[in-house]
Each structure stands twice: as structure tokens, then as C-alpha cells.
């Protein structure tokens, strides 16, 4: 069994279990918690929040994995009823230098969607969230000319090139994650993403090794983990509780 | 807050370790060798054929560097490769080397279809068989059963009708 398969099927259950175990800690209540008293919280007016951030895993992976690179940014805006509009974007690429296959890709991407906070807000100051979300993603990919070698032990070696090509990728994402405020507008969180490519057949002739924003280009469904550091600005907050 | 930060750091560590497994090239699990499956049959009468097992048959690939022969015993089905460097391949065929039957030449003309298998496997060539010509020392005729030659090993592509008494 390949190492990556072992890792995938080892770490996904571990991380899933880890998230489940962490969740009660994240939602652990403070001493002022009103949940147990049965009181219905008064209507809150948290106002507006715009947060911008970037994916901490991008720079880390750029150093760890030599054949791919990417950077991701995110922005979200609080709408109402614990719904957040989300816009994400980034750029990256991959470099394939195998003995029988060589090419590079570069791409940029945009994701748009929403998050729904499933935690009960405790006060107007409470912007911690555990969320589920949906995204639609689009990437524009430029692939260089690919050089390849087909080796046949009987007939000989055939070398060739596949011309450069630009194409697009479309995908849908399901997101689960959490975000907490560390200090006065500085927020950190993680999310787990299940991504499903919608037009995989359009680049079957040479699936890119990596699509920034999506992941492995030769898979129709991928899982991804992101760790975000964000800064939030707020306004129109009515009163404090 | 301490718990959250602890969980956050642990998550970072797990993800870093997990993703560090993705650096190597995955092994190629798709068949890269594309073979043309050939079946030998014999006329029983003017309208009926039967699979014929050739006891000591010989196949030879005529390549740029010479002829490479492959002997088979007790077979009626053969897997031959086609050249990815040309649009035709020549195979020599002797159905019974024990009796010293003359050798036939089988020339196959085809279109090469460059096919990307995966990043793990790279490219290979599939073929669309266009025609097959042969000499008639031992071969009565040749029939293309399926012109599309891919890495699907379960399809018969070519049927060779051998003379009743080669």
C-alpha cells in the first residue's frame, strides 16, 4: 500500500477524532453561562464584522513539499442570523520533474460561499464560531508544454511534447470548522474541507498535479485542512452585554 | 483559552506531519503496457471455425535493431505489442516450428493515440488498428475484431485464420 494512502487513511480518522474531542472544549462555557439556567438570551445586535486573513498552512507546505506552492487569503462579512458571506482566493502551482514526465502549472482561484455559525452567541462581543459552510470554487490554470517519454523495451523509446494549455476548474466545497478570537480582533481557526470537482473531464488529457485552492488535480474528490489567522474589524455594535 | 491554543498547536503538528507524506511520486497502479490480443482459429469447413491450439508456434517482432523471437507452446491466444515509435509494426509468424513451416509476415497499420494515464504513470500510447496485411503460407486470412487497443486486457483484437494443415 502506498505511503500516501496509508497516511491519508491514518490521519483523516485521527484528525476527525481530534476535532470531535476538541469541540466540547471549544464550546466550554464560562462561569457566566446562561445555558444551564434555561434563560432565553435576549436579542443581540452584534453589528457588523469584516475579517480578513490568510492560510497559515500555505507557507508551511511551501517549505515542506517541494513540487507545489500556494498562498491563500480569505475574507468574510457578517450578514445576519449567524450567516457570513465568504470570499477566498489565492494563487499557486506545481512543478513535475519526473524522469518520464515534466511540466509546470500555475493557477489562481476564487471561492465564494457562506458560513453558518452553529454556536449560540453569548454577547455582542462574542465572535467565536463553529461553522458549517458551502463554497463554489473556480480556478484558471495555465500548464506549460509537457515533455514525456514512453519507454517500450521491445520497440524503443518515444519522446514527445504535449502543447501548453489553459483550462478552468470548477468545484464545490463543504466546510466544517471553528474560529476563536485570540485578542481584540485577532482570530484563529481551522476548517476541514471536502471538495468535489465538477468539470474534471475537461482536463483529462493531463491532469495537473496540484491546483491551488483545490488540491490534487487528478482526484475528483479531495479533503483539505486549513489553518487561518484573521483580523476582524467591527462597527455598528449596539450596546454591550 | 489555554486549551484552545493547545488544541490549535496540536492540530498544526498533526497536519504538518500528515501532509509531509505527500512529497513522493505515487506508485503507478494502472497497466502501462498496451497489448493487442490475437486469437488463432482454423477452418473446420467452409462456414465453421474453431480455436486452434498451436503446439510450437513462433512470433518475431521486426524492430529497428533486429528481430526478436518469442516461442509459445500449446497456445491459441497471444498478446503482441505494437510500436509506439511508428504507425505500423511487422510481426513474423510460424504456426509450427517443429515441422519447419514457412514463416508468414503480418503487417499491422494503426493510428497511435497518445493517452495520459496519471501523474504516477505518465503517458502511454493506445492504438486504433486500421488494417492488417499478411503473407499466405500458413495464414488464410486475418480479421480485425476490435480496432481499439487500450490497456483493457480482456478484449480480443485480431483473429488469424490458419490453413487447415499448416
Coordinates of C-alpha atoms in Angstrom, one line a residue:
Chain A
X1 CA 0.0 0.0 0.0
X2 CA 1.5 3.4 -0.9
X3 CA 2.7 5.6 1.8
X4 CA 0.4 8.4 0.9
X5 CA -2.6 6.1 1.1
X6 CA -1.5 4.9 4.5
X7 CA -1.1 8.5 5.7
X8 CA -4.4 9.6 4.2
X9 CA -6.4 6.8 5.9
X10 CA -4.5 7.2 9.1
X11 CA -4.6 10.9 9.5
X12 CA -8.1 11.5 8.4
X13 CA -9.6 9.4 11.2
X14 CA -7.1 10.7 13.7
X15 CA -7.9 14.3 12.8
X16 CA -11.6 13.6 12.7
X17 CA -11.5 12.1 16.2
X18 CA -9.3 15.0 17.3
X19 CA -11.8 17.6 16.0
X20 CA -14.6 15.8 17.8
X21 CA -12.7 15.7 21.0
X22 CA -11.7 19.3 20.8
X23 CA -15.2 20.6 20.1
X24 CA -16.5 20.3 23.6
X25 CA -13.5 22.2 24.8
X26 CA -14.1 25.0 22.3
X27 CA -17.7 25.4 23.3
X28 CA -17.0 25.0 27.0
X29 CA -19.0 27.7 28.8
X30 CA -17.7 30.4 31.0
X31 CA -18.9 30.9 34.5
X32 CA -21.5 33.4 33.3
X33 CA -23.0 30.8 31.1
X34 CA -26.8 31.1 31.0
X35 CA -27.5 27.9 29.1
X36 CA -28.0 25.7 32.2
X37 CA -30.4 28.2 33.8
X38 CA -32.9 27.8 30.9
X39 CA -33.0 31.6 30.3
X40 CA -33.7 32.6 26.8
X41 CA -31.0 35.0 25.7
X42 CA -32.2 38.5 24.7
X43 CA -32.0 39.6 21.1
X44 CA -28.4 40.6 20.4
X45 CA -27.2 43.2 18.0
X46 CA -23.6 42.3 17.3
X47 CA -23.3 44.8 14.5
X48 CA -21.1 44.3 11.5
X49 CA -17.8 42.4 11.2
X50 CA -15.4 42.1 8.3
X51 CA -12.5 39.8 8.8
X52 CA -9.6 39.2 6.5
X53 CA -6.9 36.5 6.9
X54 CA -4.6 34.1 5.4
X55 CA -4.0 30.4 5.5
X56 CA -1.0 29.5 7.7
X57 CA -0.6 26.2 6.1
X58 CA 0.4 27.8 2.8
X59 CA 3.9 28.9 3.8
X60 CA 4.4 25.8 5.9
X61 CA 3.6 23.4 3.0
X62 CA 5.6 25.5 0.5
X63 CA 8.7 24.6 2.6
X64 CA 7.8 21.0 3.2
X65 CA 6.6 20.0 -0.2
X66 CA 8.9 20.8 -3.0
X67 CA 6.8 20.2 -6.1
X68 CA 3.9 22.5 -5.2
X69 CA 3.3 26.0 -3.9
X70 CA 0.4 28.2 -3.0
X71 CA -0.9 31.0 -0.8
X72 CA -4.5 31.5 0.3
X73 CA -6.4 34.5 1.6
X74 CA -9.9 34.7 3.0
X75 CA -12.4 37.4 3.8
X76 CA -15.8 37.1 5.4
X77 CA -18.6 39.5 6.3
X78 CA -21.2 39.0 8.9
X79 CA -24.7 39.2 7.3
X80 CA -27.3 38.3 9.9
X81 CA -28.7 35.3 11.8
X82 CA -25.2 34.0 12.1
X83 CA -24.6 33.8 8.4
X84 CA -21.3 35.0 7.0
X85 CA -20.6 35.7 3.3
X86 CA -17.2 34.3 2.5
X87 CA -14.8 35.2 -0.3
X88 CA -11.5 33.3 -0.7
X89 CA -8.7 33.5 -3.2
X90 CA -5.2 32.6 -3.8
X91 CA -2.5 31.5 -6.3
X92 CA -0.1 28.7 -6.6
X93 CA 1.2 26.0 -8.9
X94 CA 3.1 22.8 -9.2
X95 CA 6.3 21.5 -10.8
X96 CA 6.6 18.0 -12.1
X97 CA 10.1 16.8 -12.8
X98 CA 9.9 13.0 -13.1
X99 CA 12.1 11.0 -15.4
X100 CA 9.3 10.4 -17.9
X101 CA 7.2 13.5 -17.4
X102 CA 8.0 17.2 -17.0
X103 CA 5.7 20.2 -16.8
X104 CA 4.7 23.1 -14.6
X105 CA 1.4 24.7 -13.8
X106 CA 0.3 28.0 -12.3
X107 CA -3.2 29.0 -11.3
X108 CA -5.2 31.5 -9.4
X109 CA -8.5 30.8 -7.9
X110 CA -11.6 32.3 -6.2
X111 CA -14.1 30.7 -3.9
X112 CA -17.4 32.3 -2.8
X113 CA -20.0 31.0 -0.4
X114 CA -21.2 31.3 3.1
X115 CA -20.6 30.0 6.6
X116 CA -23.3 29.4 9.2
X117 CA -22.3 29.7 12.8
X118 CA -23.8 26.9 14.8
X119 CA -22.8 28.2 18.2
X120 CA -25.1 30.3 20.3
X121 CA -23.8 33.9 20.6
X122 CA -23.3 34.8 24.2
X123 CA -22.9 38.5 23.8
X124 CA -22.4 41.2 21.2
X125 CA -18.7 40.7 21.8
X126 CA -18.8 37.0 21.2
X127 CA -17.5 36.3 17.7
X128 CA -16.2 32.8 18.4
X129 CA -17.8 30.4 16.0
X130 CA -18.1 26.8 15.0
X131 CA -19.4 26.7 11.5
X132 CA -20.6 24.7 8.5
X133 CA -20.3 26.2 5.1
X134 CA -20.6 25.8 1.4
X135 CA -18.4 27.2 -1.3
X136 CA -18.2 27.3 -5.1
X137 CA -14.7 27.5 -6.5
X138 CA -13.2 28.5 -9.8
X139 CA -9.6 28.3 -10.9
X140 CA -7.8 29.4 -14.0
X141 CA -4.9 27.1 -14.7
X142 CA -2.0 27.5 -17.1
X143 CA 0.0 24.5 -17.9
X144 CA 3.4 24.6 -19.6
X145 CA 4.3 22.4 -22.5
X146 CA 4.7 18.9 -21.1
X147 CA 7.5 16.7 -22.2
X148 CA 7.2 13.0 -21.9
X149 CA 8.9 9.7 -22.6
X150 CA 7.2 6.5 -23.4
X151 CA 9.6 3.6 -22.9
X152 CA 8.9 0.3 -24.7
X153 CA 11.5 -2.4 -24.1
X154 CA 10.9 -4.0 -27.4
X155 CA 10.2 -1.2 -29.9
X156 CA 12.2 1.6 -28.4
X157 CA 11.8 5.0 -26.8
X158 CA 9.3 7.6 -27.9
X159 CA 9.8 11.2 -26.7
X160 CA 7.2 13.9 -27.3
X161 CA 5.6 17.1 -26.1
X162 CA 2.1 17.9 -25.2
X163 CA 1.4 21.6 -26.1
X164 CA 0.8 24.2 -23.4
X165 CA -2.8 24.6 -22.4
X166 CA -5.0 26.9 -20.3
X167 CA -8.1 25.5 -18.7
X168 CA -10.5 26.1 -15.9
X169 CA -11.6 24.0 -12.9
X170 CA -14.9 24.3 -11.1
X171 CA -15.6 22.7 -7.8
X172 CA -18.0 22.7 -4.8
X173 CA -16.9 22.5 -1.2
X174 CA -18.4 21.5 2.1
X175 CA -16.7 23.2 5.1
X176 CA -16.6 22.5 8.8
X177 CA -14.5 24.4 11.2
X178 CA -14.1 26.7 14.1
X179 CA -12.6 30.1 14.8
X180 CA -11.9 31.9 18.1
X181 CA -10.9 35.4 18.9
X182 CA -7.4 35.3 20.5
X183 CA -7.0 39.0 21.2
X184 CA -9.0 42.1 20.2
X185 CA -9.9 41.3 16.6
X186 CA -7.2 38.8 16.0
X187 CA -8.8 35.4 15.3
X188 CA -7.5 32.0 14.5
X189 CA -9.2 28.8 13.4
X190 CA -9.2 25.7 11.3
X191 CA -11.5 24.2 8.8
X192 CA -11.9 20.9 7.1
X193 CA -13.0 20.9 3.5
X194 CA -14.4 18.3 1.3
X195 CA -14.1 19.4 -2.3
X196 CA -15.7 17.9 -5.4
X197 CA -14.5 18.8 -8.9
X198 CA -17.4 19.5 -11.3
X199 CA -15.6 19.5 -14.6
X200 CA -12.8 17.0 -14.2
X201 CA -13.3 15.6 -17.7
X202 CA -12.2 18.9 -19.3
X203 CA -8.6 18.3 -18.3
X204 CA -8.3 14.6 -18.5
X205 CA -5.6 14.9 -21.2
X206 CA -3.1 15.9 -18.5
X207 CA -4.5 16.4 -15.0
X208 CA -2.3 18.9 -13.1
X209 CA -0.5 17.5 -10.1
X210 CA -1.8 20.3 -7.9
X211 CA -4.4 23.0 -8.2
X212 CA -4.1 25.8 -5.7
X213 CA -7.3 26.1 -3.9
X214 CA -8.5 22.7 -4.8
X215 CA -5.7 20.2 -4.2
X216 CA -4.7 17.2 -6.3
X217 CA -5.9 17.7 -9.9
X218 CA -6.1 14.0 -10.6
X219 CA -8.7 13.4 -7.9
X220 CA -12.4 14.1 -8.3
X221 CA -12.9 14.5 -4.5
X222 CA -10.2 15.7 -2.0
X223 CA -10.0 16.6 1.6
X224 CA -8.2 19.6 2.8
X225 CA -7.2 21.3 6.1
X226 CA -6.6 25.0 6.5
X227 CA -5.4 27.0 9.5
X228 CA -6.4 30.6 9.3
X229 CA -5.1 33.7 11.1
X230 CA -7.5 36.6 10.7
X231 CA -8.0 40.2 11.7
X232 CA -11.6 41.5 12.2
X233 CA -12.9 45.0 12.2
X234 CA -16.3 45.7 13.7
X235 CA -18.8 48.5 13.6
X236 CA -22.4 49.3 14.4
X237 CA -22.4 47.3 17.5
X238 CA -25.4 48.2 19.7
X239 CA -24.7 48.1 23.4
X240 CA -22.7 45.6 25.3
X241 CA -23.8 42.7 27.4
Chain B
X1 CA -8.0 29.9 26.1
X2 CA -5.0 27.6 27.0
X3 CA -6.9 24.6 25.9
X4 CA -7.8 26.2 22.6
X5 CA -4.3 27.2 21.9
X6 CA -3.1 23.8 22.9
X7 CA -5.6 22.2 20.5
X8 CA -4.6 24.6 17.8
X9 CA -0.9 23.8 18.1
X10 CA -1.5 20.1 18.2
X11 CA -3.7 20.4 15.1
X12 CA -0.8 22.2 13.4
X13 CA 1.6 19.5 14.2
X14 CA -0.7 16.7 13.0
X15 CA -1.4 18.4 9.7
X16 CA 2.2 19.2 9.1
X17 CA 3.2 15.6 9.7
X18 CA 0.3 14.3 7.7
X19 CA 1.0 16.4 4.7
X20 CA 4.7 15.7 4.7
X21 CA 3.7 12.2 3.4
X22 CA 2.7 13.7 0.0
X23 CA 6.1 14.6 -1.3
X24 CA 6.9 11.4 -3.2
X25 CA 5.5 10.3 -6.5
X26 CA 2.7 7.8 -6.1
X27 CA 3.3 4.3 -7.5
X28 CA 1.8 3.6 -10.9
X29 CA -1.1 1.1 -10.3
X30 CA -2.5 1.3 -13.9
X31 CA -1.3 -1.1 -16.5
X32 CA 1.1 0.8 -18.8
X33 CA 1.7 -2.0 -21.3
X34 CA -0.8 -2.0 -24.1
X35 CA -1.1 -5.3 -25.9
X36 CA -3.0 -6.5 -28.9
X37 CA -4.7 -9.8 -28.2
X38 CA -4.5 -12.2 -31.1
X39 CA -6.5 -15.4 -31.4
X40 CA -5.7 -18.2 -33.9
X41 CA -8.6 -20.2 -35.4
X42 CA -8.8 -22.9 -38.0
X43 CA -11.5 -23.5 -40.6
X44 CA -13.3 -26.8 -39.9
X45 CA -15.3 -26.5 -43.1
X46 CA -16.4 -23.6 -45.4
X47 CA -18.5 -22.0 -42.7
X48 CA -17.2 -23.1 -39.4
X49 CA -14.1 -22.3 -37.4
X50 CA -12.7 -23.5 -34.2
X51 CA -10.0 -22.2 -31.8
X52 CA -6.8 -23.9 -32.8
X53 CA -4.1 -24.6 -30.3
X54 CA -0.7 -24.3 -31.9
X55 CA 1.8 -26.6 -30.3
X56 CA 5.1 -24.9 -31.2
X57 CA 4.3 -21.5 -32.7
X58 CA 6.8 -18.7 -33.1
X59 CA 6.3 -15.0 -33.2
X60 CA 9.0 -12.5 -34.1
X61 CA 8.9 -8.7 -33.8
X62 CA 10.8 -6.9 -36.6
X63 CA 12.3 -3.9 -34.9
X64 CA 14.8 -1.3 -35.9
X65 CA 17.5 -3.2 -34.0
X66 CA 16.7 -6.6 -35.4
X67 CA 14.1 -9.4 -35.0
X68 CA 13.3 -10.7 -31.5
X69 CA 11.5 -14.0 -31.4
X70 CA 9.1 -15.5 -28.9
X71 CA 8.2 -19.1 -28.9
X72 CA 4.9 -20.4 -27.5
X73 CA 3.8 -24.0 -26.7
X74 CA 0.2 -25.0 -26.7
X75 CA -1.4 -21.6 -27.2
X76 CA -4.3 -20.2 -29.2
X77 CA -4.2 -16.7 -27.8
X78 CA -1.3 -14.3 -27.9
X79 CA -0.5 -10.8 -26.6
X80 CA 1.5 -8.8 -29.1
X81 CA 2.8 -5.2 -28.6
X82 CA 2.7 -2.5 -31.3
X83 CA 5.4 0.0 -31.8
X84 CA 4.9 3.4 -30.2
X85 CA 7.6 4.9 -32.5
X86 CA 5.9 4.1 -35.8
X87 CA 2.5 3.8 -37.4
X88 CA 3.0 0.2 -38.4
X89 CA 4.5 -2.9 -36.9
X90 CA 5.7 -6.1 -38.5
X91 CA 5.4 -9.5 -36.8
X92 CA 6.7 -12.8 -38.2
X93 CA 4.5 -15.8 -37.5
X94 CA 5.3 -19.5 -37.8
X95 CA 2.4 -21.8 -36.6
X96 CA 4.5 -24.9 -36.2
X97 CA 8.3 -24.7 -35.9
X98 CA 8.5 -28.5 -35.4
X99 CA 7.6 -29.2 -39.0
X100 CA 9.5 -26.3 -40.4
X101 CA 6.6 -24.5 -41.9
X102 CA 7.5 -21.3 -43.8
X103 CA 7.2 -18.0 -41.9
X104 CA 4.4 -15.6 -42.6
X105 CA 4.7 -11.8 -42.3
X106 CA 1.9 -9.9 -40.6
X107 CA 2.0 -6.2 -41.0
X108 CA -0.3 -4.0 -38.9
X109 CA -1.2 -0.4 -39.7
X110 CA -2.6 1.7 -37.0
X111 CA -3.1 5.2 -35.6
X112 CA -1.3 6.0 -32.3
X113 CA -3.4 7.7 -29.6
X114 CA -1.3 9.4 -27.0
X115 CA -3.0 8.8 -23.7
X116 CA -2.3 10.3 -20.3
X117 CA -2.8 7.7 -17.6
X118 CA -1.9 9.7 -14.5
X119 CA 0.9 11.7 -12.9
X120 CA 2.1 8.5 -11.3
X121 CA 2.2 6.6 -14.6
X122 CA 2.8 9.3 -17.2
X123 CA 1.8 8.8 -20.8
X124 CA 1.4 5.7 -22.9
X125 CA 0.0 5.0 -26.4
X126 CA -3.2 3.4 -27.3
X127 CA -3.8 2.3 -30.9
X128 CA -6.6 2.3 -33.4
X129 CA -6.0 -0.6 -35.7
X130 CA -6.6 0.4 -39.3
X131 CA -5.6 -2.6 -41.4
X132 CA -3.7 -5.9 -41.3
X133 CA -1.9 -7.5 -44.2
X134 CA -0.3 -10.9 -44.4
X135 CA 1.5 -13.4 -46.5
X136 CA -0.4 -16.6 -47.0
X137 CA 2.0 -19.5 -46.4
X138 CA 0.1 -20.6 -43.3
X139 CA -2.3 -17.8 -42.8
X140 CA -5.6 -18.0 -44.7
X141 CA -6.8 -14.5 -43.7
X142 CA -6.8 -12.0 -40.8
X143 CA -9.9 -10.3 -39.3
X144 CA -9.9 -7.3 -37.0
X145 CA -12.4 -8.0 -34.2
X146 CA -11.8 -4.8 -32.3
X147 CA -9.8 -1.9 -33.6
X148 CA -9.4 0.0 -30.4
X149 CA -6.4 -1.3 -28.5
X150 CA -6.1 0.0 -24.9
X151 CA -4.9 -1.2 -21.6
X152 CA -8.1 -3.3 -21.3
X153 CA -6.7 -6.8 -21.4
X154 CA -10.0 -8.6 -21.8
X155 CA -10.7 -7.8 -25.4
X156 CA -9.6 -9.9 -28.4
X157 CA -8.5 -7.6 -31.2
X158 CA -7.3 -9.8 -34.1
X159 CA -8.3 -13.2 -35.3
X160 CA -5.9 -15.2 -37.5
X161 CA -7.4 -17.9 -39.7
X162 CA -4.8 -20.6 -40.1
X163 CA -4.8 -23.0 -43.0
X164 CA -6.3 -26.4 -42.1
X165 CA -3.0 -28.2 -42.3
X166 CA -0.1 -25.8 -41.9

